[in-house]
PDB file of C-alpha atoms in Angstrom:
ATOM      1  CA  MET A   1      -3.280   1.906 -11.404  1.00 79.00           C
ATOM      2  CA  GLU A   2       0.290   3.206 -10.783  1.00 89.00           C
ATOM      3  CA  ILE A   3       0.586   2.062  -7.075  1.00 91.00           C
ATOM      4  CA  ILE A   4       0.243  -1.435  -8.073  1.00 93.00           C
ATOM      5  CA  LYS A   5       2.813  -1.366 -10.747  1.00 94.00           C
ATOM      6  CA  CYS A   6       5.123   0.025  -8.274  1.00 94.00           C
ATOM      7  CA  VAL A   7       4.411  -2.637  -5.772  1.00 95.00           C
ATOM      8  CA  GLU A   8       5.169  -5.400  -8.447  1.00 94.00           C
ATOM      9  CA  LYS A   9       8.301  -3.713  -9.637  1.00 96.00           C
ATOM     10  CA  SER A  10       9.793  -3.330  -6.111  1.00 95.00           C
ATOM     11  CA  GLY A  11      12.873  -5.034  -5.320  1.00 95.00           C
ATOM     12  CA  ILE A  12      12.296  -5.267  -1.588  1.00 97.00           C
ATOM     13  CA  ILE A  13       8.743  -6.605  -1.419  1.00 97.00           C
ATOM     14  CA  LYS A  14       8.146 -10.202  -1.138  1.00 97.00           C
ATOM     15  CA  SER A  15       4.582 -10.555  -1.451  1.00 97.00           C
ATOM     16  CA  TYR A  16       1.433  -8.463  -1.257  1.00 98.00           C
ATOM     17  CA  ASP A  17      -2.269  -8.509  -0.672  1.00 98.00           C
ATOM     18  CA  ILE A  18      -4.737  -6.222  -2.297  1.00 98.00           C
ATOM     19  CA  LEU A  19      -7.078  -5.667   1.072  1.00 98.00           C
ATOM     20  CA  VAL A  20      -9.656  -2.979  -0.728  1.00 98.00           C
ATOM     21  CA  LEU A  21      -9.992  -1.807  -4.271  1.00 98.00           C
ATOM     22  CA  GLU A  22     -12.760   0.136  -4.935  1.00 98.00           C
ATOM     23  CA  THR A  23     -12.909   2.266  -8.304  1.00 96.00           C
ATOM     24  CA  PHE A  24     -15.503   4.760  -9.554  1.00 95.00           C
ATOM     25  CA  GLU A  25     -15.598   7.424 -12.059  1.00 94.00           C
ATOM     26  CA  GLY A  26     -12.504   9.471 -11.873  1.00 93.00           C
ATOM     27  CA  GLY A  27     -10.820   7.926  -9.178  1.00 96.00           C
ATOM     28  CA  PHE A  28      -9.959   4.786  -6.719  1.00 97.00           C
ATOM     29  CA  TYR A  29      -9.270   3.950  -3.249  1.00 98.00           C
ATOM     30  CA  ILE A  30      -6.927   0.938  -2.519  1.00 98.00           C
ATOM     31  CA  LYS A  31      -5.603  -0.792   0.578  1.00 98.00           C
ATOM     32  CA  ILE A  32      -2.195  -2.979   0.547  1.00 98.00           C
ATOM     33  CA  ARG A  33      -0.493  -5.042   2.873  1.00 98.00           C
ATOM     34  CA  ALA A  34       3.289  -5.655   1.613  1.00 98.00           C
ATOM     35  CA  LEU A  35       5.523  -8.349   3.310  1.00 98.00           C
ATOM     36  CA  LEU A  36       8.988  -6.796   2.865  1.00 97.00           C
ATOM     37  CA  THR A  37      12.375  -8.967   2.281  1.00 97.00           C
ATOM     38  CA  ASP A  38      13.347  -8.141   6.032  1.00 96.00           C
ATOM     39  CA  ASN A  39       9.948  -9.750   7.069  1.00 96.00           C
ATOM     40  CA  THR A  40       8.256  -6.470   8.244  1.00 98.00           C
ATOM     41  CA  GLU A  41       5.002  -5.276   6.871  1.00 97.00           C
ATOM     42  CA  LEU A  42       4.046  -1.909   4.924  1.00 97.00           C
ATOM     43  CA  HIS A  43       0.423  -1.105   5.010  1.00 97.00           C
ATOM     44  CA  ILE A  44      -0.359   1.424   2.067  1.00 97.00           C
ATOM     45  CA  ARG A  45      -3.690   3.220   1.250  1.00 98.00           C
ATOM     46  CA  GLU A  46      -4.373   5.557  -1.308  1.00 97.00           C
ATOM     47  CA  TYR A  47      -7.397   7.593  -2.240  1.00 97.00           C
ATOM     48  CA  SER A  48      -7.740   9.575  -5.408  1.00 96.00           C
ATOM     49  CA  ASP A  49     -10.224  11.290  -7.555  1.00 95.00           C
ATOM     50  CA  ILE A  50     -10.497  14.570  -9.688  1.00 93.00           C
ATOM     51  CA  ASP A  51     -10.149  17.062  -6.668  1.00 94.00           C
ATOM     52  CA  GLU A  52      -7.991  15.412  -4.204  1.00 95.00           C
ATOM     53  CA  ARG A  53      -5.242  12.773  -3.638  1.00 94.00           C
ATOM     54  CA  ASN A  54      -4.562  11.402   0.062  1.00 96.00           C
ATOM     55  CA  TYR A  55      -2.135   8.346   1.019  1.00 96.00           C
ATOM     56  CA  SER A  56      -0.666   6.973   4.052  1.00 97.00           C
ATOM     57  CA  TYR A  57       2.112   4.557   4.859  1.00 96.00           C
ATOM     58  CA  HIS A  58       2.275   2.294   8.035  1.00 97.00           C
ATOM     59  CA  TRP A  59       5.592   0.315   8.468  1.00 97.00           C
ATOM     60  CA  GLN A  60       5.636  -2.187  11.441  1.00 97.00           C
ATOM     61  CA  ASP A  61       8.172  -4.935  12.259  1.00 96.00           C
ATOM     62  CA  SER A  62       6.957  -8.826  12.527  1.00 91.00           C
ATOM     63  CA  THR A  63       5.374  -8.440  15.860  1.00 94.00           C
ATOM     64  CA  GLY A  64       3.426  -5.371  14.555  1.00 92.00           C
ATOM     65  CA  ARG A  65       5.578  -2.831  16.633  1.00 95.00           C
ATOM     66  CA  LEU A  66       5.209   0.464  14.934  1.00 95.00           C
ATOM     67  CA  LEU A  67       8.545   1.430  13.073  1.00 95.00           C
ATOM     68  CA  MET A  68       7.539   4.497  10.932  1.00 92.00           C
ATOM     69  CA  ARG A  69       4.126   6.201   9.847  1.00 87.00           C
TER      70      ARG A  69
END
């Protein structure tokens, strides 16, 4: 999956957890929580199938305060 390759190669991601990974014929759904080098968290969701692709990002500080969505 391209999203996992991007996360693994990123220079700003210290560590990450795959919270959900569901695969099915023609698609997948994934949720990732990544800890960044500045100790903020990036939450990533992506859904992809033959007909559609949806994704969202939620970036928060170490106390859970929203930085950007």
